[in-house]
PDB file of C-alpha atoms in Angstrom:
ATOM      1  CA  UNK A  88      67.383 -73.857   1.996  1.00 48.00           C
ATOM      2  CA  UNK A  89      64.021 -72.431   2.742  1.00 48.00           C
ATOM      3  CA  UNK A  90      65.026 -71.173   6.309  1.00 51.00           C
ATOM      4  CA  UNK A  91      68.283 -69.310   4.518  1.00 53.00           C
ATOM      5  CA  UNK A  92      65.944 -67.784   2.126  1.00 52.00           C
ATOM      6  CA  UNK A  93      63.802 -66.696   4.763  1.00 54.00           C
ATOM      7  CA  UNK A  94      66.284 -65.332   7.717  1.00 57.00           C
ATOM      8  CA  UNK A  95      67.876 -63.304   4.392  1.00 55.00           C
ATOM      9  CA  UNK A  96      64.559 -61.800   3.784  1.00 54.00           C
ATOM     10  CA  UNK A  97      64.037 -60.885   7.327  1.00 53.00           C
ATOM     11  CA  UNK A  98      67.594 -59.216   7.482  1.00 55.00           C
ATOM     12  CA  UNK A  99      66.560 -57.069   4.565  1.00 57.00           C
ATOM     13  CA  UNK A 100      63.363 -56.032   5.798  1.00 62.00           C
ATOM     14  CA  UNK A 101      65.385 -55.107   9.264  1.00 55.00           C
ATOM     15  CA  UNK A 102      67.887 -52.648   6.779  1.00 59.00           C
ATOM     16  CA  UNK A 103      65.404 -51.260   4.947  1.00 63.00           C
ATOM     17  CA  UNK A 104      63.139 -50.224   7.832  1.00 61.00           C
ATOM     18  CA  UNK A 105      66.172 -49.347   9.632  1.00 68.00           C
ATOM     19  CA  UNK A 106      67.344 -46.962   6.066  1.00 69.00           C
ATOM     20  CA  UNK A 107      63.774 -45.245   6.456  1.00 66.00           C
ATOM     21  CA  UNK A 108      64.104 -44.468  10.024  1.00 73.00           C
ATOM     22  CA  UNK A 109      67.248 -42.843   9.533  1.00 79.00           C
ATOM     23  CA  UNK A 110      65.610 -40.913   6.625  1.00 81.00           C
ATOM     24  CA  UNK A 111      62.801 -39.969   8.836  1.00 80.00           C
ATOM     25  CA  UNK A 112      65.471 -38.931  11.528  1.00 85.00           C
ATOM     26  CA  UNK A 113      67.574 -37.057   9.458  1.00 85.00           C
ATOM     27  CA  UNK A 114      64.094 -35.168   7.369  1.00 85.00           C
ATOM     28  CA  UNK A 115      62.946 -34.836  11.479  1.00 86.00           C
ATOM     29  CA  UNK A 116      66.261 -32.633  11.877  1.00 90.00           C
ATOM     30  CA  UNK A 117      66.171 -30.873   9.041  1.00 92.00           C
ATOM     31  CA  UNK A 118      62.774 -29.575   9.802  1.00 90.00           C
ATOM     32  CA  UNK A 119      64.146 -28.547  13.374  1.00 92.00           C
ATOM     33  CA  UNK A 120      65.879 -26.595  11.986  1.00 93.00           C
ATOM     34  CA  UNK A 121      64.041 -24.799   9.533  1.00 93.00           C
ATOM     35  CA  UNK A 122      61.729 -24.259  12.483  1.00 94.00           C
ATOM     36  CA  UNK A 123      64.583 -22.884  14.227  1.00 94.00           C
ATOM     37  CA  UNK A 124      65.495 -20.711  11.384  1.00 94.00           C
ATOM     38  CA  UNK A 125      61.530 -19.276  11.427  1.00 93.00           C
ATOM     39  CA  UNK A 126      61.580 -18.812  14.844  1.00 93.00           C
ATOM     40  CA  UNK A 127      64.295 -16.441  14.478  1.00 93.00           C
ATOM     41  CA  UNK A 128      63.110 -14.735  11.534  1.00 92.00           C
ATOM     42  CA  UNK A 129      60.162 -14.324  13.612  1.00 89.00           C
ATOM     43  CA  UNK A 130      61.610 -12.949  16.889  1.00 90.00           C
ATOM     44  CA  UNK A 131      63.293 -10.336  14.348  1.00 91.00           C
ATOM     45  CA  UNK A 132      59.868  -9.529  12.921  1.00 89.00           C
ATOM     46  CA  UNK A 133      61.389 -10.875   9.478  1.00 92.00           C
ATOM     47  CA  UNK A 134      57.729 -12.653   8.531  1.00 93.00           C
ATOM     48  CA  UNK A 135      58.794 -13.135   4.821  1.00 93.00           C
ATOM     49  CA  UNK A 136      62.015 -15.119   6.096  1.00 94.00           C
ATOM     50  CA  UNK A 137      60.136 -16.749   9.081  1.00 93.00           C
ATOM     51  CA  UNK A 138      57.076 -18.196   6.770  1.00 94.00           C
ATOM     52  CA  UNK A 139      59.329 -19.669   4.220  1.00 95.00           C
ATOM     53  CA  UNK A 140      61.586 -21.535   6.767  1.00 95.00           C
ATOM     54  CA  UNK A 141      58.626 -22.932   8.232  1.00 94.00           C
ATOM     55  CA  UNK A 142      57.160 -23.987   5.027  1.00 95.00           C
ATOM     56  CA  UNK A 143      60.653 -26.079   4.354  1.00 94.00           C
ATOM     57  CA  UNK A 144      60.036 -27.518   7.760  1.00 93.00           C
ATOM     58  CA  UNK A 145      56.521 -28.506   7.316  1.00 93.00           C
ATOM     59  CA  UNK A 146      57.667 -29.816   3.800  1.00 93.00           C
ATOM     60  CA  UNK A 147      60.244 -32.025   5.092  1.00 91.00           C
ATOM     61  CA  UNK A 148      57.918 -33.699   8.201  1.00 90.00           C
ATOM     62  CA  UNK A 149      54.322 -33.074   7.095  1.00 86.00           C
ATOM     63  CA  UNK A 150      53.944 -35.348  10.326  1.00 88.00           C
ATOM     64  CA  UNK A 151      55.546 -32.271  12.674  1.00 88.00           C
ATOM     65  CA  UNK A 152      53.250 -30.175  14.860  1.00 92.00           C
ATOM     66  CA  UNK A 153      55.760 -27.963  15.964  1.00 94.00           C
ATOM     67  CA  UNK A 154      56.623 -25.756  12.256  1.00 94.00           C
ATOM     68  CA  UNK A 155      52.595 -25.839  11.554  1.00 96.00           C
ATOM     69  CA  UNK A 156      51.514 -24.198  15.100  1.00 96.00           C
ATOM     70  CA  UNK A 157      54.743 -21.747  15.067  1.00 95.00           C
ATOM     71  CA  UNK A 158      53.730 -20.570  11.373  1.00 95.00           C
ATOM     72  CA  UNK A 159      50.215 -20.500  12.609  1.00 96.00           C
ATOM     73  CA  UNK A 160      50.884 -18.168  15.390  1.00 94.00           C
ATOM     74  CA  UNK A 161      53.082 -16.374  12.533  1.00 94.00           C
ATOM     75  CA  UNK A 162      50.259 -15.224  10.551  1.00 95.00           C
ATOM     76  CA  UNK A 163      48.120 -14.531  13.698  1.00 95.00           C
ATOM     77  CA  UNK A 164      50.290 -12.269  14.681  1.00 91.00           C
ATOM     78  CA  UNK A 165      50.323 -10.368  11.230  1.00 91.00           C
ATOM     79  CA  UNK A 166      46.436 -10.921  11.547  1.00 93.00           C
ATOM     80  CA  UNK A 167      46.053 -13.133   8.666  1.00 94.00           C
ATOM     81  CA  UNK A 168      43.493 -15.060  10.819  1.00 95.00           C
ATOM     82  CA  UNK A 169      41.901 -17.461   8.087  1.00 95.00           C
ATOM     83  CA  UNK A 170      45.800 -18.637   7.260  1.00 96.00           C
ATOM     84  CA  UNK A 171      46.700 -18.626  11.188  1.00 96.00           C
ATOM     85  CA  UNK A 172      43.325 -21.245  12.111  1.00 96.00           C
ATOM     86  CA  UNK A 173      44.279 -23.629   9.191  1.00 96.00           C
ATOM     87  CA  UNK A 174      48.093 -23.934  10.507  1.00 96.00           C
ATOM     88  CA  UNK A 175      46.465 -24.372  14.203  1.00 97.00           C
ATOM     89  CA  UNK A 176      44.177 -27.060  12.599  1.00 96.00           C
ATOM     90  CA  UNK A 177      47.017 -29.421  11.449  1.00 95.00           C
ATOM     91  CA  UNK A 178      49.255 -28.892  14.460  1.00 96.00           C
ATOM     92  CA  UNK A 179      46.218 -29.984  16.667  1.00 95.00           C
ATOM     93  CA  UNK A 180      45.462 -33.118  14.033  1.00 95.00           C
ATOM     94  CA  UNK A 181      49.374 -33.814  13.711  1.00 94.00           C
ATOM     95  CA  UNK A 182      49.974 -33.708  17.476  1.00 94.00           C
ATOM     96  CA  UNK A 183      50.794 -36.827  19.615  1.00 93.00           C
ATOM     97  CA  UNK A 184      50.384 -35.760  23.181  1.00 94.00           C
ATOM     98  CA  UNK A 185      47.486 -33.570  24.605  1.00 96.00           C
ATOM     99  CA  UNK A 186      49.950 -30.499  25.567  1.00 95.00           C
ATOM    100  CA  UNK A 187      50.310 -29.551  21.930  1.00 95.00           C
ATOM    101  CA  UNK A 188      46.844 -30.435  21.493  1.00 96.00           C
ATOM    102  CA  UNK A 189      45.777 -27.945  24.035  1.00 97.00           C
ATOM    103  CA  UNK A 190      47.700 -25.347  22.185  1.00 96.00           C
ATOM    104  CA  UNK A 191      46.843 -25.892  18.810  1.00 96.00           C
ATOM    105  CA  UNK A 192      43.078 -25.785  20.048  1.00 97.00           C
ATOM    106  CA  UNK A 193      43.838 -23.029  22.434  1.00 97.00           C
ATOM    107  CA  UNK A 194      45.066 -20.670  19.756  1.00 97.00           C
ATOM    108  CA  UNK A 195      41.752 -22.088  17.637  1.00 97.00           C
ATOM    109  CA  UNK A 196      39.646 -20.479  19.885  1.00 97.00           C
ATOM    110  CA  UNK A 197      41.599 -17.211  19.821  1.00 97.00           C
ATOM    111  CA  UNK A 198      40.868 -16.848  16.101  1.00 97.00           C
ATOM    112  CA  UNK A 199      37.178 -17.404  16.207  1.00 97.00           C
ATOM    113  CA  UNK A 200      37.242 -14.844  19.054  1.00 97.00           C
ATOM    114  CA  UNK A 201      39.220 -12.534  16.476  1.00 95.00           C
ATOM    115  CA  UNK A 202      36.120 -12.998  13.854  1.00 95.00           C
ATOM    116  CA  UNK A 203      33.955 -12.728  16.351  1.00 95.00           C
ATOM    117  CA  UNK A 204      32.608 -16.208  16.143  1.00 96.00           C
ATOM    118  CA  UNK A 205      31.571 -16.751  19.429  1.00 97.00           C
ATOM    119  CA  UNK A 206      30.353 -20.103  19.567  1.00 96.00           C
ATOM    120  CA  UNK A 207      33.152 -21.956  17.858  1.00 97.00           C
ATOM    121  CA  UNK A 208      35.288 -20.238  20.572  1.00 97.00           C
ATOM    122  CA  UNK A 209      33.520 -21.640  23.180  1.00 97.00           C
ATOM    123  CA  UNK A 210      33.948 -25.303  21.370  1.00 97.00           C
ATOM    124  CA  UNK A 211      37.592 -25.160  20.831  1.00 97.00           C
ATOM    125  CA  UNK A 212      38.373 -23.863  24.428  1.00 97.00           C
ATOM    126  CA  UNK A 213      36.083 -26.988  26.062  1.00 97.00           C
ATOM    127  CA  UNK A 214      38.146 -29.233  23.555  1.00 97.00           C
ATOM    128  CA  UNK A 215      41.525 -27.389  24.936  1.00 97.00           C
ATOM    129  CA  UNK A 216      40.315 -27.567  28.244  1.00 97.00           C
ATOM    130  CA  UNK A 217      39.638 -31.632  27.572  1.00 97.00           C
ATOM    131  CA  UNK A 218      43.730 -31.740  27.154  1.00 97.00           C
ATOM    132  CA  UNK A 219      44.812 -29.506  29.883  1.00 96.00           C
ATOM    133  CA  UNK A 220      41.969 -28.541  32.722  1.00 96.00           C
ATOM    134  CA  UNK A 221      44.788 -26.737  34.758  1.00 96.00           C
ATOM    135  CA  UNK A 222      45.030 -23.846  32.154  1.00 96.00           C
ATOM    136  CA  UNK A 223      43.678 -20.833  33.769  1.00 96.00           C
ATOM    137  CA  UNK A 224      44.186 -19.067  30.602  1.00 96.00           C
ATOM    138  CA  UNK A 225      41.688 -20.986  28.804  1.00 96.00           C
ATOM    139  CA  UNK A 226      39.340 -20.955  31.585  1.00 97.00           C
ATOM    140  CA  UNK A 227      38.909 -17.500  31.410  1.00 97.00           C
ATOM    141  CA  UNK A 228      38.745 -17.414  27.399  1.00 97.00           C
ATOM    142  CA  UNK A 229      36.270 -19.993  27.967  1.00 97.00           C
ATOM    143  CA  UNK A 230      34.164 -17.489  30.483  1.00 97.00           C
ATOM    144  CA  UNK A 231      34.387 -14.632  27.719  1.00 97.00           C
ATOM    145  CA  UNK A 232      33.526 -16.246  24.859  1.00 97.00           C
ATOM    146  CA  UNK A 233      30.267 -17.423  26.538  1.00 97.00           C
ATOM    147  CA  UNK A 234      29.910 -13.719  27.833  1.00 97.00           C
ATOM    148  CA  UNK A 235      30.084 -12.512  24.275  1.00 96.00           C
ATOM    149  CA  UNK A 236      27.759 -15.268  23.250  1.00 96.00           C
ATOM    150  CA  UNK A 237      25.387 -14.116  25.820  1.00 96.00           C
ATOM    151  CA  UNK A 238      25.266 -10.818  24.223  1.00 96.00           C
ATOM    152  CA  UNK A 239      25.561 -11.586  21.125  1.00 95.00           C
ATOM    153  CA  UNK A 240      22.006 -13.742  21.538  1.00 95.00           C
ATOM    154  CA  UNK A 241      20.468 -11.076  23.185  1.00 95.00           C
ATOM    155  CA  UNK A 242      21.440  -8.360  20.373  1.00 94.00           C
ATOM    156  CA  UNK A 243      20.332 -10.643  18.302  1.00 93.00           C
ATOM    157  CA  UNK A 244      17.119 -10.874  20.105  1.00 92.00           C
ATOM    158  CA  UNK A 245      16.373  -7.121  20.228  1.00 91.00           C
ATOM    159  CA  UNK A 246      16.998  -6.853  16.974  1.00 90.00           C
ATOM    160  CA  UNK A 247      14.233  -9.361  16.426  1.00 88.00           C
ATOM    161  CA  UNK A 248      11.643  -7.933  18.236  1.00 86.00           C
ATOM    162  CA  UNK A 249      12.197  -4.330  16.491  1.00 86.00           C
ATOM    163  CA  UNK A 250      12.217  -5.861  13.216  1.00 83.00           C
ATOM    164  CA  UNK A 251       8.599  -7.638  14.406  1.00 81.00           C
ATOM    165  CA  UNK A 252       7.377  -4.229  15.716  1.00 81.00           C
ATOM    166  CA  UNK A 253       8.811  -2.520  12.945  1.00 81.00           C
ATOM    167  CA  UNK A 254       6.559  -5.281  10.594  1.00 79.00           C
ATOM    168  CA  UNK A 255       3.776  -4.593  13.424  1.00 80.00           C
ATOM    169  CA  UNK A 256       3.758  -0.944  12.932  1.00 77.00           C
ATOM    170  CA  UNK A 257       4.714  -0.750   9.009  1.00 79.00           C
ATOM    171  CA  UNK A 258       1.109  -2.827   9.273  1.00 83.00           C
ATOM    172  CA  UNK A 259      -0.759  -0.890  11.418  1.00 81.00           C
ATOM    173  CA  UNK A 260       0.350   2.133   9.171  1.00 78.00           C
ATOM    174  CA  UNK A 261      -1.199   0.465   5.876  1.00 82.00           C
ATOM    175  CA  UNK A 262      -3.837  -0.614   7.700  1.00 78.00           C
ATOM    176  CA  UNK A 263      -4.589   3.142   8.932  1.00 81.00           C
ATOM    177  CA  UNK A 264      -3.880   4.038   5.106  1.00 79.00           C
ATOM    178  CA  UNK A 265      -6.379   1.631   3.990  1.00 81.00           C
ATOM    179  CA  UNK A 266      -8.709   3.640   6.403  1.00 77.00           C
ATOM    180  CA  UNK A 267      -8.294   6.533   5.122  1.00 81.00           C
ATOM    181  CA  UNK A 268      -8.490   5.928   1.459  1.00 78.00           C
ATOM    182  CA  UNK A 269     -12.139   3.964   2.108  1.00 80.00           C
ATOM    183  CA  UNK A 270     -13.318   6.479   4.100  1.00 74.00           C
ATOM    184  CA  UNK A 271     -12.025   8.952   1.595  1.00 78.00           C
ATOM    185  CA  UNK A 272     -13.481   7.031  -1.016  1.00 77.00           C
ATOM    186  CA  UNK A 273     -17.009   6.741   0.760  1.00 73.00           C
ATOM    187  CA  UNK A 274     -17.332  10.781   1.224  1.00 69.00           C
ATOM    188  CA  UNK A 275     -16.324  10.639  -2.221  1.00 68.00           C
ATOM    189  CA  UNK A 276     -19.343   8.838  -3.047  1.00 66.00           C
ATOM    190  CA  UNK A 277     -21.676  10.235  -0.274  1.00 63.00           C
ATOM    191  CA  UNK A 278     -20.956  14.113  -2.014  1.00 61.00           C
ATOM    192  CA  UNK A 279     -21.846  12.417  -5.199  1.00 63.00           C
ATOM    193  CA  UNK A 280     -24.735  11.059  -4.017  1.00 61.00           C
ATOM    194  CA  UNK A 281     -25.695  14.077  -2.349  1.00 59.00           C
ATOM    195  CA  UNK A 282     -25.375  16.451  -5.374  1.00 57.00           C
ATOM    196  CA  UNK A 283     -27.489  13.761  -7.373  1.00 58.00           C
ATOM    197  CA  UNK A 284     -30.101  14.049  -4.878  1.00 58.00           C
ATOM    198  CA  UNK A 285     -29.305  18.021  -4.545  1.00 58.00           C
ATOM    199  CA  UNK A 286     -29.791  17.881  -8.744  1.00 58.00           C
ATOM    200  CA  UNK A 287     -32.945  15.799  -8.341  1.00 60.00           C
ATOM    201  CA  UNK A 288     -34.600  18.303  -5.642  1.00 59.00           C
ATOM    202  CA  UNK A 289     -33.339  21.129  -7.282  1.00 59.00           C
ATOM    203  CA  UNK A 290     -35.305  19.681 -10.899  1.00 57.00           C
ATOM    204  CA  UNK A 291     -38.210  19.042  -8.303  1.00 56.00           C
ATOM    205  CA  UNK A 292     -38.217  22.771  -6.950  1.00 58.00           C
ATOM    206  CA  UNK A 293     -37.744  23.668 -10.622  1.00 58.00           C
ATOM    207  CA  UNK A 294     -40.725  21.624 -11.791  1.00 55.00           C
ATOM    208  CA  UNK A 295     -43.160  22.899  -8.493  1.00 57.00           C
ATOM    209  CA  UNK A 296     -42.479  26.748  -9.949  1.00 57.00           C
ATOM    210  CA  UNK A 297     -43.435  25.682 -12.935  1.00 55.00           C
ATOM    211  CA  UNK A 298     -46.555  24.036 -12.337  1.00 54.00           C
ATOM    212  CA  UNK A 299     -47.207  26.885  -9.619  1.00 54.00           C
ATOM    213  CA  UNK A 300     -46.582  29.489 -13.051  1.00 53.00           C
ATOM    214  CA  UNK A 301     -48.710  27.699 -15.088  1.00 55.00           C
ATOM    215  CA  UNK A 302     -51.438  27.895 -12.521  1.00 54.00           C
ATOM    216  CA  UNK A 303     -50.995  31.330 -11.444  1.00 52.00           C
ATOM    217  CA  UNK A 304     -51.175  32.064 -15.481  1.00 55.00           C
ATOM    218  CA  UNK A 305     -54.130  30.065 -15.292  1.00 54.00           C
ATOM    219  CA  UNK A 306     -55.604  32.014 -12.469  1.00 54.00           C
ATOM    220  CA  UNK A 307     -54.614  35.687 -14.209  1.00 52.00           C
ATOM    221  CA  UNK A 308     -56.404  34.280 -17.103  1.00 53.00           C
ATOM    222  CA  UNK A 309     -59.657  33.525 -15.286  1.00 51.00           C
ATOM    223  CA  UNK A 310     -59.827  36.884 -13.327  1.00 50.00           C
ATOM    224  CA  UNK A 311     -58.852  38.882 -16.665  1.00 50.00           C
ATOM    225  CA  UNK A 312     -62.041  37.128 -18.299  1.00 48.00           C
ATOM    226  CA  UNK A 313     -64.106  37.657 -15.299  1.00 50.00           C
ATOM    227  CA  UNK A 314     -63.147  41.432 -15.380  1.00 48.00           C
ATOM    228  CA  UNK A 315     -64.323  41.243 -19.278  1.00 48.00           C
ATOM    229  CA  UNK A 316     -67.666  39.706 -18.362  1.00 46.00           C
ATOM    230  CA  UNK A 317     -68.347  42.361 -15.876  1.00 46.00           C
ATOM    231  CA  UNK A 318     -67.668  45.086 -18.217  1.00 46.00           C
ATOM    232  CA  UNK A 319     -69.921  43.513 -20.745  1.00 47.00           C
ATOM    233  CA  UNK A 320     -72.471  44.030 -18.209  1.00 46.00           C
ATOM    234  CA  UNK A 321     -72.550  47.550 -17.578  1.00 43.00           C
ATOM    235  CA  UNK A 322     -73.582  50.017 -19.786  1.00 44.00           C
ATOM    236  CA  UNK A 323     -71.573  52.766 -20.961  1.00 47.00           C
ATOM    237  CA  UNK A 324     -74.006  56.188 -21.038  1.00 42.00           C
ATOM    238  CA  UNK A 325     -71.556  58.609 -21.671  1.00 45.00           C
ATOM    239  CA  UNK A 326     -68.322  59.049 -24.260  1.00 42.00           C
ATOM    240  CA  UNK A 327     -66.034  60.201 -21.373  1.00 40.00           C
ATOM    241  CA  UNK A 328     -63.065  58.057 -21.272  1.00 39.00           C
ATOM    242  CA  UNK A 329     -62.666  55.764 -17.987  1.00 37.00           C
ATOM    243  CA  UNK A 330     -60.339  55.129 -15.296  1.00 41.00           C
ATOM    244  CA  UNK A 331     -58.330  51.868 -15.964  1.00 44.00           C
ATOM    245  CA  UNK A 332     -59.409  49.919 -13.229  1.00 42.00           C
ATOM    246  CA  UNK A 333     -57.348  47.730 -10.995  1.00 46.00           C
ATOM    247  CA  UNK A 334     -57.480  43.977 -11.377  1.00 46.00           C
ATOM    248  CA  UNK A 335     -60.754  42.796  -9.774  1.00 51.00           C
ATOM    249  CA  UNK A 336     -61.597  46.567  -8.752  1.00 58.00           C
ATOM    250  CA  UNK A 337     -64.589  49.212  -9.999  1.00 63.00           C
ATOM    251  CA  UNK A 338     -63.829  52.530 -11.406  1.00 71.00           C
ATOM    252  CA  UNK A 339     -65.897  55.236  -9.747  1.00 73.00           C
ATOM    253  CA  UNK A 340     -68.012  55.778 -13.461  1.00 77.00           C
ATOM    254  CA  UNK A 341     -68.921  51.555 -13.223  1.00 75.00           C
ATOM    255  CA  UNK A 342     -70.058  52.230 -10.020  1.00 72.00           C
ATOM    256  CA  UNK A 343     -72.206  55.011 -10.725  1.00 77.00           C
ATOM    257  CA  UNK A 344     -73.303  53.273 -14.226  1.00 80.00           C
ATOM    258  CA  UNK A 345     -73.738  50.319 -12.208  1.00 77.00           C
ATOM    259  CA  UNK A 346     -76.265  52.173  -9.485  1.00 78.00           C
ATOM    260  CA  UNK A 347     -78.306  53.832 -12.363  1.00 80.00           C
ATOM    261  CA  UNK A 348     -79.027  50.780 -14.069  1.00 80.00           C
ATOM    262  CA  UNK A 349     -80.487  48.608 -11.106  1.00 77.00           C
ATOM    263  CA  UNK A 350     -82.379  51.569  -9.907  1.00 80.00           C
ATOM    264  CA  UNK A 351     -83.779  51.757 -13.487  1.00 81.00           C
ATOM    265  CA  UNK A 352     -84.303  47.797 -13.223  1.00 77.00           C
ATOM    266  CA  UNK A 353     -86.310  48.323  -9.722  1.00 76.00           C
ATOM    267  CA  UNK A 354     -88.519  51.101 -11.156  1.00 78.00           C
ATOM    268  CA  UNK A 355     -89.445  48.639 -14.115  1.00 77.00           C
ATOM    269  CA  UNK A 356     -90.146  45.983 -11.633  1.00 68.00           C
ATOM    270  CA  UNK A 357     -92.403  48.137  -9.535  1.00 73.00           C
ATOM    271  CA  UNK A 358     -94.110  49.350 -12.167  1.00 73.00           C
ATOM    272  CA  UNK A 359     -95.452  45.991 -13.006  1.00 69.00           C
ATOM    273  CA  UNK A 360     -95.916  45.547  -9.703  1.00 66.00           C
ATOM    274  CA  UNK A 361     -97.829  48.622  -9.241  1.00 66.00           C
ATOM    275  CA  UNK A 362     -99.860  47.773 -12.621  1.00 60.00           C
ATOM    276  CA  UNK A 363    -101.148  44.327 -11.527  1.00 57.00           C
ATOM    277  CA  UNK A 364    -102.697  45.973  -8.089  1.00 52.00           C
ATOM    278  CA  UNK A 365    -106.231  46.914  -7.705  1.00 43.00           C
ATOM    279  CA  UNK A 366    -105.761  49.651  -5.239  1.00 42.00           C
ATOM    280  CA  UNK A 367    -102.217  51.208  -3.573  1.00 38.00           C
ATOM    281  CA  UNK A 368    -100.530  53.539  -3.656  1.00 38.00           C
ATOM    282  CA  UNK A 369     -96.792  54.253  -6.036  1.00 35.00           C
ATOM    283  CA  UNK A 370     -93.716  53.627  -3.716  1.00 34.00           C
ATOM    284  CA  UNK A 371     -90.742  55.189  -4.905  1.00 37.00           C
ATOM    285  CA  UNK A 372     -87.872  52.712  -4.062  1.00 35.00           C
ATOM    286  CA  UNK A 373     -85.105  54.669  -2.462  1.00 37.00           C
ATOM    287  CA  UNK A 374     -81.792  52.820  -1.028  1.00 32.00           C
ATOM    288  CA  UNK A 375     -79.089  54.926   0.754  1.00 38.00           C
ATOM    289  CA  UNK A 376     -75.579  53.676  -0.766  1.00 28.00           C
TER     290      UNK A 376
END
């Protein structure tokens, strides 16, 4: 009974795995031809027509590479690159043999040249290169995209060093700026300390001529009381009215005034002279001015 049970059970399994492989088979044709339909709409430049039939396909055999990398080269051609590289993703995961892997990653590496992406190029051309090393094709996208990598480093490498001497120079200009304001900034304070010491010599000079006033008031003071003393001293024998004399200079009446009176003073003297001798005779005193 148990061996019935189980060859029934077997025979079931057999028609129900043999009911989802014709489902598969018949979902597998309809996507044909859906992808038929979009390659159609396609070669008629109908890209509306051609995108929906290849969403149907893709729809009925998620598992087909075919309707992903025909819609992907769809939108590449209409330059919808970010749309074309995530159809050429799932054909390359969905495909079973390395041809339609080398497509799918070929076409990978023609988008990241299209955006300019230069070193995820070069990766999916050595992974389409893994499926197919006989495509010459690829070879030589290969040998550009490292050419435009090359370049592309280098640019970027220029651009570096004139941003660093750019730094360097915006620097060196400060730098100089900085100069300039400190040795503005010290002339500022060397004028000011000149002008103090200019004030302080100028208060000197200021104080010397006064102290040289004061003593030349000093000195006009001593000469005008000399000049009083002196005129004290000679007599004044007539009422005629007398030169004003110069500072520290005679009139011509002092100096006659001044000759009477000492000859008057010498003929006292020798009279006493004269009175206290025995014998001699007078001598009149007589001096030649």
């Amino acid at each position: 009974m148990k061996k019935i049970l189980l060859i029934i059970g077997l025979l079931g399994s057999v028609a129900q795995a043999q009911e989802l492989d014709k489902e598969k088979e018949k979902a597998a044709k309809i996507a044909t031809n859906f992808t038929w339909e979009g390659n159609k709409e396609l070669s008629e430049s109908n890209f509306v027509n051609a995108e929906a039939n290849y969403r149907k396909a893709i729809s009925q055999n998620a598992a087909n590479s075919i309707a992903p990398y025909n819609l992907g080269n769809a939108y590449y051609q209409n330059e919808t690159y970010s749309e074309a590289f995530g159809r050429f993703k799932q054909a390359g995961e969905n495909a079973t043999n390395k041809a339609d892997k080398h497509r799918a990653y070929h076409n990978m590496g023609n988008v990241f040249m299209k955006n300019k992406e230069y070193q995820k190029a070069v990766d999916a051309y050595k992974e389409a290169l893994r499926n197919d090393p006989t495509d010459e094709e690829t070879r030589y996208n290969l040998a550009l995209a490292k050419e435009m990598l090359k370049k592309e480093q280098e640019q970027q490498q220029n651009d570096q060093n004139q941003d660093d001497n750019k730094d360097q120079d915006d620097q060196k200009d400060q730098d100089q700026n900085q100069d300039q304001d400190q040795d503005k900034k010290d002339g500022d304070n060397k004028e000011d300390n000149k002008g103090g010491e200019d004030e302080q010599d100028q208060n000197k000079d200021e104080g010397d001529q006064e102290d040289k006033g004061d003593e030349k008031q000093e000195e006009n003071k001593e000469g005008e009381g000399d000049n009083e003393n002196e005129q004290d001293d000679i007599p004044n024998t007539d009422d005629q009215p007398q030169q004003q004399p110069r500072p520290n200079q005679l009139s011509p009446q002092q100096i006659k005034n001044l000759l009477e009176a000492m000859q008057n003073e010498e003929k006292k003297v020798q009279e006493k002279i004269d009175a206290q001798k025995v014998k001699g005779a007078k001598i009149k005193n007589e001096k030649d001015w």
